[in-house]
Coordinates of C-alpha atoms in Angstrom, one line a residue:
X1 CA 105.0 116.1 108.5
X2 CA 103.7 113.4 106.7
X3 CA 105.9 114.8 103.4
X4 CA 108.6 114.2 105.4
X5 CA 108.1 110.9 106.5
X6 CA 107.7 109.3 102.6
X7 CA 110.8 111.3 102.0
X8 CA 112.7 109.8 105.4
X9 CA 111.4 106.4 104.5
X10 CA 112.7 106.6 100.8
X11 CA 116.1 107.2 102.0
X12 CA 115.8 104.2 104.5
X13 CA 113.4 101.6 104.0
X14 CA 115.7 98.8 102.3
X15 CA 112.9 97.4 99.8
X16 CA 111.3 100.3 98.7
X17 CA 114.4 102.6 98.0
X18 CA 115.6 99.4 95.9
X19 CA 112.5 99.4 94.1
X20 CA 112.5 102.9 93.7
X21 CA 116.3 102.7 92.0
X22 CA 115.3 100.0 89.5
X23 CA 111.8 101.6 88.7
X24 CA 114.1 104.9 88.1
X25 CA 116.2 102.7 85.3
X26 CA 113.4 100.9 83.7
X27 CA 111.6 104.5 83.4
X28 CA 115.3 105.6 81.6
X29 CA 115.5 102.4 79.3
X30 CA 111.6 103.0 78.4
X31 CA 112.1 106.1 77.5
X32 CA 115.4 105.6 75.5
X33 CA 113.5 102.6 73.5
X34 CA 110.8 105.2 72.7
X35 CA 113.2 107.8 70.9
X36 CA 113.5 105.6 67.3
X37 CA 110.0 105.1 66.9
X38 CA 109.4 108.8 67.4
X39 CA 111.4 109.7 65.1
X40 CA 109.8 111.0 61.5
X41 CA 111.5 109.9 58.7
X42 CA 114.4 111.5 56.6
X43 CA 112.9 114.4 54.2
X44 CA 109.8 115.1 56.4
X45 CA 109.5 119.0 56.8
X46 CA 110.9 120.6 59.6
X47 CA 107.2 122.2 60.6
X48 CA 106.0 118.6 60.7
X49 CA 108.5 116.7 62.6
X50 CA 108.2 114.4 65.4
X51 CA 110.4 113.5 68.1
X52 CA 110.9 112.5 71.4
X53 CA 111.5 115.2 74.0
X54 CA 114.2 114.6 76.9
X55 CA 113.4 113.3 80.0
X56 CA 112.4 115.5 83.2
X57 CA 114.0 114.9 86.2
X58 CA 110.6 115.0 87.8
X59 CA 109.8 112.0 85.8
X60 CA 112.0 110.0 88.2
X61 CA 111.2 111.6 91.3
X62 CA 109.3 109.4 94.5
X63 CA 106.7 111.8 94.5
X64 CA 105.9 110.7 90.5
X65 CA 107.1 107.0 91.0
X66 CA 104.7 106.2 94.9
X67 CA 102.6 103.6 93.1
X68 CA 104.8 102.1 90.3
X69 CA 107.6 102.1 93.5
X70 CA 104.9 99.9 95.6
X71 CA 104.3 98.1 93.0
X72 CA 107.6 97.4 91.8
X73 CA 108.8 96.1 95.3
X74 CA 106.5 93.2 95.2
X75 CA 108.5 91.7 92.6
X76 CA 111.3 91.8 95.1
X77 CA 109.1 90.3 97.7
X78 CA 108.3 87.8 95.2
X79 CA 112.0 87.1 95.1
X80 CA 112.0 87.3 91.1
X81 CA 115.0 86.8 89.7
X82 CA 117.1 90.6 88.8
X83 CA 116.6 90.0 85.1
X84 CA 113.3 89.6 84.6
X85 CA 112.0 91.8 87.4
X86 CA 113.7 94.4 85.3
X87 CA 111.5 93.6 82.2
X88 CA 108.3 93.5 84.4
X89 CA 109.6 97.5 85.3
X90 CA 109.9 98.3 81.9
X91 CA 106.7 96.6 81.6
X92 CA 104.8 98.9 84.3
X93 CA 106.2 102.1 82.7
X94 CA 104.2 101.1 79.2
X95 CA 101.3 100.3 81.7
X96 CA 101.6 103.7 83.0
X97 CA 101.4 105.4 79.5
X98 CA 98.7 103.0 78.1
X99 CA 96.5 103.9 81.6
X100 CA 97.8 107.8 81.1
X101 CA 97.4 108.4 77.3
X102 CA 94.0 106.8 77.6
X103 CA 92.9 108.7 80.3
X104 CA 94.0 111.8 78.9
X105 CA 91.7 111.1 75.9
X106 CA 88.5 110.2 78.2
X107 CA 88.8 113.3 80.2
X108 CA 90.0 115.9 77.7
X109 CA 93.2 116.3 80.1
X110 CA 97.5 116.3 78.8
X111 CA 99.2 114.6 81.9
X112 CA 102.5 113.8 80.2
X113 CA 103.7 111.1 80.2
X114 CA 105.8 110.7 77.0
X115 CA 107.3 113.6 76.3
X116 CA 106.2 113.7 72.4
X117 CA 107.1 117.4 70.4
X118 CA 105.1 117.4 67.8
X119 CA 103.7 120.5 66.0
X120 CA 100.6 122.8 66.9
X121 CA 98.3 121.7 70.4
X122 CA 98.5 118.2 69.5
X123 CA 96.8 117.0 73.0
X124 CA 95.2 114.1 71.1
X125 CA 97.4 113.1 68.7
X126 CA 100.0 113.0 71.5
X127 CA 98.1 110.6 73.2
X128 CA 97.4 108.2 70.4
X129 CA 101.3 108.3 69.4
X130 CA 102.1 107.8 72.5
X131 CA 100.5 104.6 72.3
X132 CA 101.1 103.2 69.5
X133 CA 105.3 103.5 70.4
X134 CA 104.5 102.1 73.7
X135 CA 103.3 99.0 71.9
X136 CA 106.5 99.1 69.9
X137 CA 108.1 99.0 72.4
X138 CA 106.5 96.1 74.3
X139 CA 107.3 94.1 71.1
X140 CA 110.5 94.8 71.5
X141 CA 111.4 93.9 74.8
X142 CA 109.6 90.7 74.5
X143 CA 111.7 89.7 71.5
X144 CA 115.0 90.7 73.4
X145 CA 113.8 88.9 76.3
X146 CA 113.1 85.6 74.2
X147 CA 117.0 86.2 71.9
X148 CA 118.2 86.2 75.4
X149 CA 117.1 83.0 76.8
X150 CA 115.5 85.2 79.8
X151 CA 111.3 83.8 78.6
X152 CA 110.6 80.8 76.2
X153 CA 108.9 82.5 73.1
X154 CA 105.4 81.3 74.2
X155 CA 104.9 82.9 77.2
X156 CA 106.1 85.4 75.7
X157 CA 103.3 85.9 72.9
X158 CA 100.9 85.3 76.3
X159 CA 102.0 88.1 77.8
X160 CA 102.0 90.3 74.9
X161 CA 98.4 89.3 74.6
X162 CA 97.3 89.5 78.6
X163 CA 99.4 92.8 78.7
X164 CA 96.0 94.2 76.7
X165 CA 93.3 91.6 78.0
X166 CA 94.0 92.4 82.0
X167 CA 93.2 95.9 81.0
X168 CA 89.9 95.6 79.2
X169 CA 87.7 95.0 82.4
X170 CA 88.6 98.4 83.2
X171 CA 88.7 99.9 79.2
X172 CA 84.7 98.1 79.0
X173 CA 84.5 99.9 82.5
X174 CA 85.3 103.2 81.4
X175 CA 83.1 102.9 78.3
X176 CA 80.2 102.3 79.9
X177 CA 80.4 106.2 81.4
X178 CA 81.8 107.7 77.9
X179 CA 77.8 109.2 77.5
X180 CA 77.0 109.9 80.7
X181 CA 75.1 107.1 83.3
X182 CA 71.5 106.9 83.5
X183 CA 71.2 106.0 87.0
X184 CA 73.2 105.9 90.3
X185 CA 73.7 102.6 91.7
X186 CA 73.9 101.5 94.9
X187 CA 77.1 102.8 97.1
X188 CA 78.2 99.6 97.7
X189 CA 78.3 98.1 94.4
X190 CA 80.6 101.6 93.0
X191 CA 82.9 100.2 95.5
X192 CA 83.1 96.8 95.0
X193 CA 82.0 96.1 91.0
X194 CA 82.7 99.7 88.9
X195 CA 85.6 100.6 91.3
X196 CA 87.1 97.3 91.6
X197 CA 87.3 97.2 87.8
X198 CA 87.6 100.9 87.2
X199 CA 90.6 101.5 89.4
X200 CA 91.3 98.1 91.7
X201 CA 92.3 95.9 88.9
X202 CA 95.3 98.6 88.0
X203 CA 96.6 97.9 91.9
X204 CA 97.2 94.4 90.0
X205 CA 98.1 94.6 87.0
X206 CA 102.1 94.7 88.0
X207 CA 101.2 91.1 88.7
X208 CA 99.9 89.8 85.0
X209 CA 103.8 89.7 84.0
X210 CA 105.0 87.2 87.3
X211 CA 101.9 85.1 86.9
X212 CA 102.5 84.4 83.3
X213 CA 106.1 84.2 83.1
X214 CA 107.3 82.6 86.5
X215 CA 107.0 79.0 86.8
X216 CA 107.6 79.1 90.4
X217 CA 105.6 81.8 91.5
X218 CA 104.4 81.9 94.9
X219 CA 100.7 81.9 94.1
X220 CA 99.7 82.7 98.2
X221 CA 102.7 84.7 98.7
X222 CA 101.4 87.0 95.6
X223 CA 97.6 86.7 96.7
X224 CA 98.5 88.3 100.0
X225 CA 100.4 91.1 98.6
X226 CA 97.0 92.0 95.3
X227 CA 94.7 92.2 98.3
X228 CA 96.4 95.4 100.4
X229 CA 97.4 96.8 96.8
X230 CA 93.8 96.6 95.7
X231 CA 92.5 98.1 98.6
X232 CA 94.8 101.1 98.7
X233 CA 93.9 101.8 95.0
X234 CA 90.1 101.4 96.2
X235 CA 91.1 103.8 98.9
X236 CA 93.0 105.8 96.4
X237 CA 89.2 106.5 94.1
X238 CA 87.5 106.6 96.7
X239 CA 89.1 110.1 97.6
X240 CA 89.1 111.0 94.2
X241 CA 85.3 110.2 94.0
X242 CA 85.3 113.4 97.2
X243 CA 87.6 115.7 95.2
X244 CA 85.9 114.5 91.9
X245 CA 82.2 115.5 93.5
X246 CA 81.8 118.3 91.1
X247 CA 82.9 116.9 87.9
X248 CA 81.6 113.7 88.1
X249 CA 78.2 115.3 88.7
X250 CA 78.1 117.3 85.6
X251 CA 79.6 115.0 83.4
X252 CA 77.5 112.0 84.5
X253 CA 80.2 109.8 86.1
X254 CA 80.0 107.0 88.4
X255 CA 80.8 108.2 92.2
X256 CA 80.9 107.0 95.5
X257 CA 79.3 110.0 97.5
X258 CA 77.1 110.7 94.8
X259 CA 75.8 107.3 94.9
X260 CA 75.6 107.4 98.4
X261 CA 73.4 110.6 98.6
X262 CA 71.2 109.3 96.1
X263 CA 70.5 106.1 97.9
X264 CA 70.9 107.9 101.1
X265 CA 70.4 111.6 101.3
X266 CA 69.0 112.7 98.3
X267 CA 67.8 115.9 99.7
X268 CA 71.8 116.2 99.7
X269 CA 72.1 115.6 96.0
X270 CA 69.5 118.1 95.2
X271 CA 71.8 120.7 96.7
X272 CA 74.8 119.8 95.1
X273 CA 72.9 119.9 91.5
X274 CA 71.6 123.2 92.5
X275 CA 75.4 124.6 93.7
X276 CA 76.9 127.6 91.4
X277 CA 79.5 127.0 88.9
X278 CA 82.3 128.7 91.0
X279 CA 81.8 125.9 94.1
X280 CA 82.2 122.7 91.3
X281 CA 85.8 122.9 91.9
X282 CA 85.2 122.4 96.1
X283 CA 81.7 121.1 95.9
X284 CA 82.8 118.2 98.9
X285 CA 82.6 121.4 101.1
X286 CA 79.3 122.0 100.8
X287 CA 78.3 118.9 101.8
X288 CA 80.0 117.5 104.6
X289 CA 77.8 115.2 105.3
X290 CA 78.5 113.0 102.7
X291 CA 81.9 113.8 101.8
X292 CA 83.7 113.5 105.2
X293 CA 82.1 110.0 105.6
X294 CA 83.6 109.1 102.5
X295 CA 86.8 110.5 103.0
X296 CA 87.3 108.5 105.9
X297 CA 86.8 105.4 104.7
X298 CA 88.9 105.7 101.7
X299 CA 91.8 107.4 104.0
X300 CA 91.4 104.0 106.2
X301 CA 91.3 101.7 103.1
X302 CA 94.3 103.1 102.2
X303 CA 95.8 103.1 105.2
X304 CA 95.2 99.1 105.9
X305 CA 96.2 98.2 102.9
X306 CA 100.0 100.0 103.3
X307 CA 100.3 98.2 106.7
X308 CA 99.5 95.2 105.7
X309 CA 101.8 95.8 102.6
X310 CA 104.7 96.8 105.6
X311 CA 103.8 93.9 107.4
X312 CA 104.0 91.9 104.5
X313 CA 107.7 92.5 104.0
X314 CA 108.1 95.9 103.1
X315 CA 109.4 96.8 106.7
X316 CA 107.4 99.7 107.8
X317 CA 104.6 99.6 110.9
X318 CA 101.1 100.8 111.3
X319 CA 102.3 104.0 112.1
X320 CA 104.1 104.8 109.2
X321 CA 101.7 103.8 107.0
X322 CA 98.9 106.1 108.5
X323 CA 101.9 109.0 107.6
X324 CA 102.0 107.5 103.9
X325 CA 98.2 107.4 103.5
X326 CA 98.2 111.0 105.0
X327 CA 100.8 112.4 102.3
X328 CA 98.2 110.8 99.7
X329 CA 95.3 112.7 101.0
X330 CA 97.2 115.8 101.3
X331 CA 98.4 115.0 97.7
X332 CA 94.5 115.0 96.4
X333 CA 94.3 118.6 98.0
X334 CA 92.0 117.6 100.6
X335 CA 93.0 119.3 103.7
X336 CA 89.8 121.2 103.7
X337 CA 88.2 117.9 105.2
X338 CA 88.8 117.8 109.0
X339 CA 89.2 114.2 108.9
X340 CA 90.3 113.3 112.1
X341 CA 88.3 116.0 113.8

Protein backbone atom coordinates (compact mmCIF):
# COMPACT_ATOMS: atom_id res chain seq x y z
CA UNK A 1 0.00 0.00 0.00
CA UNK A 2 2.31 2.38 1.02
CA UNK A 3 4.55 1.38 -2.27
CA UNK A 4 1.82 2.58 -4.04
CA UNK A 5 1.22 5.67 -2.65
CA UNK A 6 5.15 7.14 -3.22
CA UNK A 7 4.56 5.86 -6.70
CA UNK A 8 0.84 7.72 -7.00
CA UNK A 9 2.38 10.79 -5.44
CA UNK A 10 5.38 10.81 -7.95
CA UNK A 11 3.16 10.86 -10.82
CA UNK A 12 1.13 13.77 -9.19
CA UNK A 13 2.55 15.89 -6.60
CA UNK A 14 3.58 19.03 -8.78
CA UNK A 15 7.01 19.88 -6.80
CA UNK A 16 8.28 16.65 -6.23
CA UNK A 17 7.78 15.05 -9.75
CA UNK A 18 9.62 18.35 -10.99
CA UNK A 19 12.36 17.75 -8.71
CA UNK A 20 12.43 14.32 -9.42
CA UNK A 21 12.85 15.23 -13.47
CA UNK A 22 15.74 17.71 -12.93
CA UNK A 23 17.52 15.43 -10.24
CA UNK A 24 17.09 12.60 -13.23
CA UNK A 25 19.23 15.21 -15.66
CA UNK A 26 21.72 16.39 -13.23
CA UNK A 27 22.37 12.51 -12.38
CA UNK A 28 22.76 12.13 -16.56
CA UNK A 29 25.05 15.25 -16.98
CA UNK A 30 27.21 13.94 -13.76
CA UNK A 31 27.64 10.97 -15.08
CA UNK A 32 28.49 12.14 -18.76
CA UNK A 33 31.17 14.60 -17.07
CA UNK A 34 32.65 11.51 -15.34
CA UNK A 35 33.39 9.46 -18.65
CA UNK A 36 36.81 11.64 -19.67
CA UNK A 37 38.37 11.41 -16.48
CA UNK A 38 37.80 7.74 -16.47
CA UNK A 39 39.27 7.16 -19.30
CA UNK A 40 43.13 5.60 -19.22
CA UNK A 41 45.21 6.99 -21.54
CA UNK A 42 46.12 5.91 -25.26
CA UNK A 43 48.71 2.80 -25.22
CA UNK A 44 47.60 1.47 -21.76
CA UNK A 45 47.05 -2.40 -22.01
CA UNK A 46 43.79 -3.62 -22.66
CA UNK A 47 43.92 -5.89 -19.16
CA UNK A 48 44.49 -2.62 -17.43
CA UNK A 49 42.05 -0.31 -18.73
CA UNK A 50 39.70 1.94 -17.04
CA UNK A 51 36.48 3.27 -18.10
CA UNK A 52 33.23 4.40 -17.20
CA UNK A 53 30.42 1.87 -17.46
CA UNK A 54 26.88 3.08 -18.82
CA UNK A 55 24.34 4.20 -16.76
CA UNK A 56 21.47 1.87 -15.24
CA UNK A 57 18.10 2.78 -15.59
CA UNK A 58 17.76 2.06 -11.94
CA UNK A 59 20.14 4.78 -11.26
CA UNK A 60 17.29 7.17 -12.19
CA UNK A 61 14.51 5.55 -10.72
CA UNK A 62 12.23 7.31 -7.43
CA UNK A 63 12.90 4.50 -5.50
CA UNK A 64 17.03 5.35 -5.86
CA UNK A 65 16.47 9.19 -6.13
CA UNK A 66 13.65 9.55 -2.52
CA UNK A 67 16.22 11.61 -0.64
CA UNK A 68 18.25 13.54 -3.33
CA UNK A 69 14.32 14.13 -4.87
CA UNK A 70 13.32 15.76 -1.29
CA UNK A 71 16.17 17.43 -1.24
CA UNK A 72 16.21 18.74 -4.56
CA UNK A 73 12.66 20.22 -4.28
CA UNK A 74 13.67 22.62 -1.67
CA UNK A 75 15.62 24.45 -4.08
CA UNK A 76 12.39 24.99 -5.85
CA UNK A 77 10.75 26.04 -2.69
CA UNK A 78 13.49 28.30 -2.26
CA UNK A 79 12.46 29.71 -5.62
CA UNK A 80 16.25 29.47 -6.96
CA UNK A 81 16.55 30.54 -10.18
CA UNK A 82 16.52 27.19 -13.06
CA UNK A 83 20.17 27.71 -13.76
CA UNK A 84 21.77 27.42 -10.79
CA UNK A 85 19.39 25.00 -9.03
CA UNK A 86 20.57 22.79 -11.77
CA UNK A 87 24.30 23.09 -10.67
CA UNK A 88 23.33 22.64 -6.96
CA UNK A 89 21.68 18.97 -8.60
CA UNK A 90 24.78 18.17 -10.14
CA UNK A 91 26.17 19.23 -6.98
CA UNK A 92 24.09 16.59 -4.80
CA UNK A 93 24.95 13.80 -7.18
CA UNK A 94 28.97 14.30 -6.32
CA UNK A 95 27.61 14.57 -2.67
CA UNK A 96 26.04 11.32 -3.11
CA UNK A 97 29.28 9.50 -4.47
CA UNK A 98 31.61 11.39 -1.95
CA UNK A 99 28.96 10.02 1.04
CA UNK A 100 28.72 6.52 -1.01
CA UNK A 101 32.39 5.83 -2.01
CA UNK A 102 33.39 6.71 1.57
CA UNK A 103 31.02 4.66 3.16
CA UNK A 104 31.83 1.78 1.06
CA UNK A 105 35.38 1.99 2.34
CA UNK A 106 34.36 2.29 6.15
CA UNK A 107 32.17 -0.67 6.05
CA UNK A 108 33.93 -3.07 3.57
CA UNK A 109 30.54 -2.77 1.35
CA UNK A 110 30.34 -1.89 -3.08
CA UNK A 111 27.03 0.06 -3.24
CA UNK A 112 27.58 1.55 -6.77
CA UNK A 113 27.48 4.41 -7.34
CA UNK A 114 29.81 5.18 -10.29
CA UNK A 115 29.73 2.62 -12.49
CA UNK A 116 33.80 2.28 -12.73
CA UNK A 117 35.14 -1.14 -14.91
CA UNK A 118 38.21 -1.58 -13.94
CA UNK A 119 40.16 -4.89 -13.81
CA UNK A 120 40.09 -7.81 -11.15
CA UNK A 121 37.70 -7.09 -7.58
CA UNK A 122 38.72 -3.68 -7.48
CA UNK A 123 36.07 -2.75 -4.46
CA UNK A 124 38.58 -0.27 -3.13
CA UNK A 125 40.17 1.11 -5.74
CA UNK A 126 36.74 1.69 -7.18
CA UNK A 127 35.95 3.73 -4.41
CA UNK A 128 38.93 5.91 -4.32
CA UNK A 129 38.63 6.58 -8.20
CA UNK A 130 35.41 7.26 -7.88
CA UNK A 131 36.36 10.13 -5.87
CA UNK A 132 38.92 11.59 -7.11
CA UNK A 133 36.73 12.09 -10.69
CA UNK A 134 33.98 13.29 -8.59
CA UNK A 135 36.27 16.14 -7.55
CA UNK A 136 37.18 16.64 -11.16
CA UNK A 137 34.21 17.08 -11.84
CA UNK A 138 33.21 19.64 -9.19
CA UNK A 139 36.10 21.75 -10.54
CA UNK A 140 34.64 21.65 -13.52
CA UNK A 141 31.32 22.79 -13.16
CA UNK A 142 32.41 25.51 -11.00
CA UNK A 143 34.63 26.94 -13.73
CA UNK A 144 31.71 26.58 -16.34
CA UNK A 145 29.49 28.18 -13.90
CA UNK A 146 31.93 31.18 -13.37
CA UNK A 147 32.78 31.41 -17.79
CA UNK A 148 29.05 31.62 -17.77
CA UNK A 149 28.40 34.60 -15.71
CA UNK A 150 25.90 32.17 -13.66
CA UNK A 151 28.50 32.69 -9.88
CA UNK A 152 31.14 35.42 -9.52
CA UNK A 153 34.59 33.37 -9.25
CA UNK A 154 34.70 33.94 -5.44
CA UNK A 155 31.93 32.31 -4.30
CA UNK A 156 32.82 30.04 -6.33
CA UNK A 157 36.32 29.01 -4.80
CA UNK A 158 33.93 29.16 -1.28
CA UNK A 159 31.98 26.61 -2.33
CA UNK A 160 34.50 24.41 -3.72
CA UNK A 161 36.05 24.73 -0.31
CA UNK A 162 32.66 24.33 2.03
CA UNK A 163 31.64 21.52 -0.54
CA UNK A 164 34.47 19.46 1.76
CA UNK A 165 34.40 21.46 5.12
CA UNK A 166 30.33 20.83 5.68
CA UNK A 167 31.22 17.26 5.43
CA UNK A 168 34.06 16.82 7.92
CA UNK A 169 31.82 17.02 11.15
CA UNK A 170 30.43 13.90 9.93
CA UNK A 171 34.07 12.44 8.30
CA UNK A 172 35.69 13.38 12.19
CA UNK A 173 32.35 11.61 13.26
CA UNK A 174 32.91 8.50 11.46
CA UNK A 175 36.52 8.37 12.59
CA UNK A 176 36.06 8.36 15.92
CA UNK A 177 34.28 4.57 15.42
CA UNK A 178 36.98 3.36 12.74
CA UNK A 179 38.55 1.15 16.08
CA UNK A 180 35.72 0.25 17.75
CA UNK A 181 34.18 2.65 20.82
CA UNK A 182 35.16 2.20 24.27
CA UNK A 183 31.96 2.99 25.87
CA UNK A 184 28.24 3.53 25.16
CA UNK A 185 26.97 6.89 25.82
CA UNK A 186 24.00 8.02 26.85
CA UNK A 187 20.77 7.39 24.45
CA UNK A 188 20.09 10.72 24.21
CA UNK A 189 23.32 12.29 23.22
CA UNK A 190 23.62 9.27 20.00
CA UNK A 191 20.62 11.08 18.95
CA UNK A 192 21.28 14.50 19.26
CA UNK A 193 25.42 14.95 19.04
CA UNK A 194 26.89 11.46 17.09
CA UNK A 195 23.60 11.17 14.99
CA UNK A 196 23.17 14.76 14.32
CA UNK A 197 26.64 14.80 12.91
CA UNK A 198 26.80 11.30 11.75
CA UNK A 199 23.80 11.28 9.61
CA UNK A 200 21.63 14.76 10.32
CA UNK A 201 24.06 17.14 8.89
CA UNK A 202 23.78 15.06 5.30
CA UNK A 203 19.70 16.01 5.53
CA UNK A 204 21.54 19.62 5.02
CA UNK A 205 24.08 19.51 3.09
CA UNK A 206 21.81 20.23 -0.20
CA UNK A 207 21.74 23.61 1.50
CA UNK A 208 25.77 24.59 1.71
CA UNK A 209 25.36 25.40 -2.24
CA UNK A 210 22.13 28.15 -1.79
CA UNK A 211 23.67 29.62 1.38
CA UNK A 212 26.87 30.36 -0.31
CA UNK A 213 25.86 31.28 -3.67
CA UNK A 214 22.39 33.17 -3.34
CA UNK A 215 22.49 36.57 -2.29
CA UNK A 216 18.96 36.64 -1.68
CA UNK A 217 18.35 33.58 0.01
CA UNK A 218 15.50 33.26 2.29
CA UNK A 219 17.44 32.52 5.45
CA UNK A 220 13.84 31.60 7.57
CA UNK A 221 12.30 30.23 4.65
CA UNK A 222 15.44 27.71 4.32
CA UNK A 223 15.67 27.22 8.25
CA UNK A 224 12.17 25.91 8.22
CA UNK A 225 12.62 23.48 5.56
CA UNK A 226 16.80 21.90 7.41
CA UNK A 227 14.72 21.33 10.46
CA UNK A 228 11.98 18.50 9.03
CA UNK A 229 14.93 17.37 6.66
CA UNK A 230 17.15 16.78 9.63
CA UNK A 231 14.67 15.12 11.52
CA UNK A 232 13.63 12.61 8.87
CA UNK A 233 17.36 11.75 8.32
CA UNK A 234 17.49 11.32 12.31
CA UNK A 235 14.42 9.24 11.88
CA UNK A 236 16.08 7.67 8.92
CA UNK A 237 19.43 6.17 11.48
CA UNK A 238 17.48 5.72 13.98
CA UNK A 239 15.87 2.63 12.14
CA UNK A 240 18.98 1.75 10.83
CA UNK A 241 20.47 1.75 14.40
CA UNK A 242 17.23 -1.38 14.94
CA UNK A 243 18.25 -3.19 11.71
CA UNK A 244 21.99 -2.32 12.37
CA UNK A 245 21.57 -4.03 16.13
CA UNK A 246 23.76 -6.85 15.17
CA UNK A 247 26.54 -5.36 13.36
CA UNK A 248 26.99 -2.49 15.26
CA UNK A 249 27.43 -4.70 18.28
CA UNK A 250 30.26 -6.71 16.99
CA UNK A 251 31.97 -4.13 15.25
CA UNK A 252 31.83 -1.64 18.16
CA UNK A 253 29.60 1.03 16.60
CA UNK A 254 27.70 3.81 18.07
CA UNK A 255 23.78 2.81 18.34
CA UNK A 256 20.73 4.05 19.61
CA UNK A 257 19.17 0.83 21.17
CA UNK A 258 22.37 -0.33 22.16
CA UNK A 259 22.97 2.77 24.06
CA UNK A 260 19.67 2.63 25.35
CA UNK A 261 19.98 -0.91 26.87
CA UNK A 262 23.16 -0.17 28.31
CA UNK A 263 21.95 2.88 30.20
CA UNK A 264 18.65 1.22 30.54
CA UNK A 265 18.36 -2.49 30.40
CA UNK A 266 21.60 -3.87 30.48
CA UNK A 267 20.41 -7.26 31.42
CA UNK A 268 19.07 -6.78 27.69
CA UNK A 269 22.56 -6.11 26.30
CA UNK A 270 23.92 -9.09 28.00
CA UNK A 271 21.54 -11.19 25.88
CA UNK A 272 22.14 -9.75 22.71
CA UNK A 273 26.22 -10.27 23.26
CA UNK A 274 25.38 -13.71 24.23
CA UNK A 275 22.92 -14.32 20.79
CA UNK A 276 24.38 -16.93 18.08
CA UNK A 277 25.95 -15.94 14.96
CA UNK A 278 22.91 -17.02 12.81
CA UNK A 279 20.41 -14.35 14.75
CA UNK A 280 23.15 -11.17 14.05
CA UNK A 281 21.39 -10.57 10.86
CA UNK A 282 17.67 -10.24 12.97
CA UNK A 283 19.12 -9.58 16.37
CA UNK A 284 16.10 -6.53 16.91
CA UNK A 285 13.85 -9.72 17.26
CA UNK A 286 15.17 -10.95 20.02
CA UNK A 287 14.74 -8.09 21.90
CA UNK A 288 11.64 -6.31 21.51
CA UNK A 289 11.88 -4.57 24.20
CA UNK A 290 14.31 -2.22 23.14
CA UNK A 291 14.03 -2.36 19.53
CA UNK A 292 10.22 -1.72 19.05
CA UNK A 293 10.65 1.47 21.30
CA UNK A 294 13.13 2.62 19.02
CA UNK A 295 11.50 1.83 16.00
CA UNK A 296 8.71 3.94 16.87
CA UNK A 297 10.32 6.82 17.53
CA UNK A 298 12.42 6.96 14.51
CA UNK A 299 9.14 5.86 12.29
CA UNK A 300 7.49 9.15 13.96
CA UNK A 301 10.57 11.41 13.48
CA UNK A 302 10.34 10.57 10.18
CA UNK A 303 7.03 10.89 9.77
CA UNK A 304 6.87 14.75 11.32
CA UNK A 305 9.48 15.79 9.57
CA UNK A 306 7.72 14.73 5.80
CA UNK A 307 4.52 16.57 7.03
CA UNK A 308 5.95 19.39 8.00
CA UNK A 309 8.09 19.26 4.67
CA UNK A 310 4.27 18.84 2.87
CA UNK A 311 3.06 21.54 4.82
CA UNK A 312 5.81 23.47 4.04
CA UNK A 313 5.05 23.62 0.29
CA UNK A 314 5.58 20.42 -0.96
CA UNK A 315 1.68 19.78 -1.13
CA UNK A 316 1.02 16.59 0.55
CA UNK A 317 -0.94 16.13 4.20
CA UNK A 318 -0.24 14.24 7.28
CA UNK A 319 -1.67 11.33 5.92
CA UNK A 320 0.50 10.92 3.14
CA UNK A 321 3.34 11.42 4.77
CA UNK A 322 2.71 8.61 7.47
CA UNK A 323 2.35 6.30 3.86
CA UNK A 324 5.90 7.79 2.81
CA UNK A 325 7.54 7.18 6.24
CA UNK A 326 5.90 3.66 6.04
CA UNK A 327 7.45 2.76 2.47
CA UNK A 328 10.89 3.78 4.29
CA UNK A 329 10.47 1.37 7.03
CA UNK A 330 9.36 -1.28 4.80
CA UNK A 331 12.43 -0.29 2.69
CA UNK A 332 14.89 -1.12 5.78
CA UNK A 333 13.21 -4.68 5.88
CA UNK A 334 11.57 -4.13 9.10
CA UNK A 335 8.22 -5.58 8.87
CA UNK A 336 9.03 -8.02 11.46
CA UNK A 337 8.42 -5.11 14.06
CA UNK A 338 4.60 -4.87 14.77
CA UNK A 339 4.85 -1.30 15.06
CA UNK A 340 1.57 -0.15 15.25
CA UNK A 341 0.43 -3.13 17.17
Amino acid sequence: MATGRWTGFFRTGRILRRALREQQGCIRDVHRRLGPHLASPAGTPREYEVRLGRLPSAFLSWRRNLFSTLFHSAYLLLGIPEERRKLYGRILHLNRIWVTSADNLLDAEDKVVVPVEMPGASRVMRQVVAVMAADRVLAELLDEAVDAGLVAREPARRLLAESLRSLLPSAAQEATEEGGIARRPEPEHVLEVIHRLKTGLLFNVAFVGPEVLEPDLDAARAQELKAPLMRFGLGCQVLDDVRDLGRDWREGRHNYVLSWMAHRRPDLLESVGSAPPEAADRLYLRVPQAALPAARLGLGMMTSGLAALGASGLEYGPEQASAMAGFMFSVLDLEGLPVHA
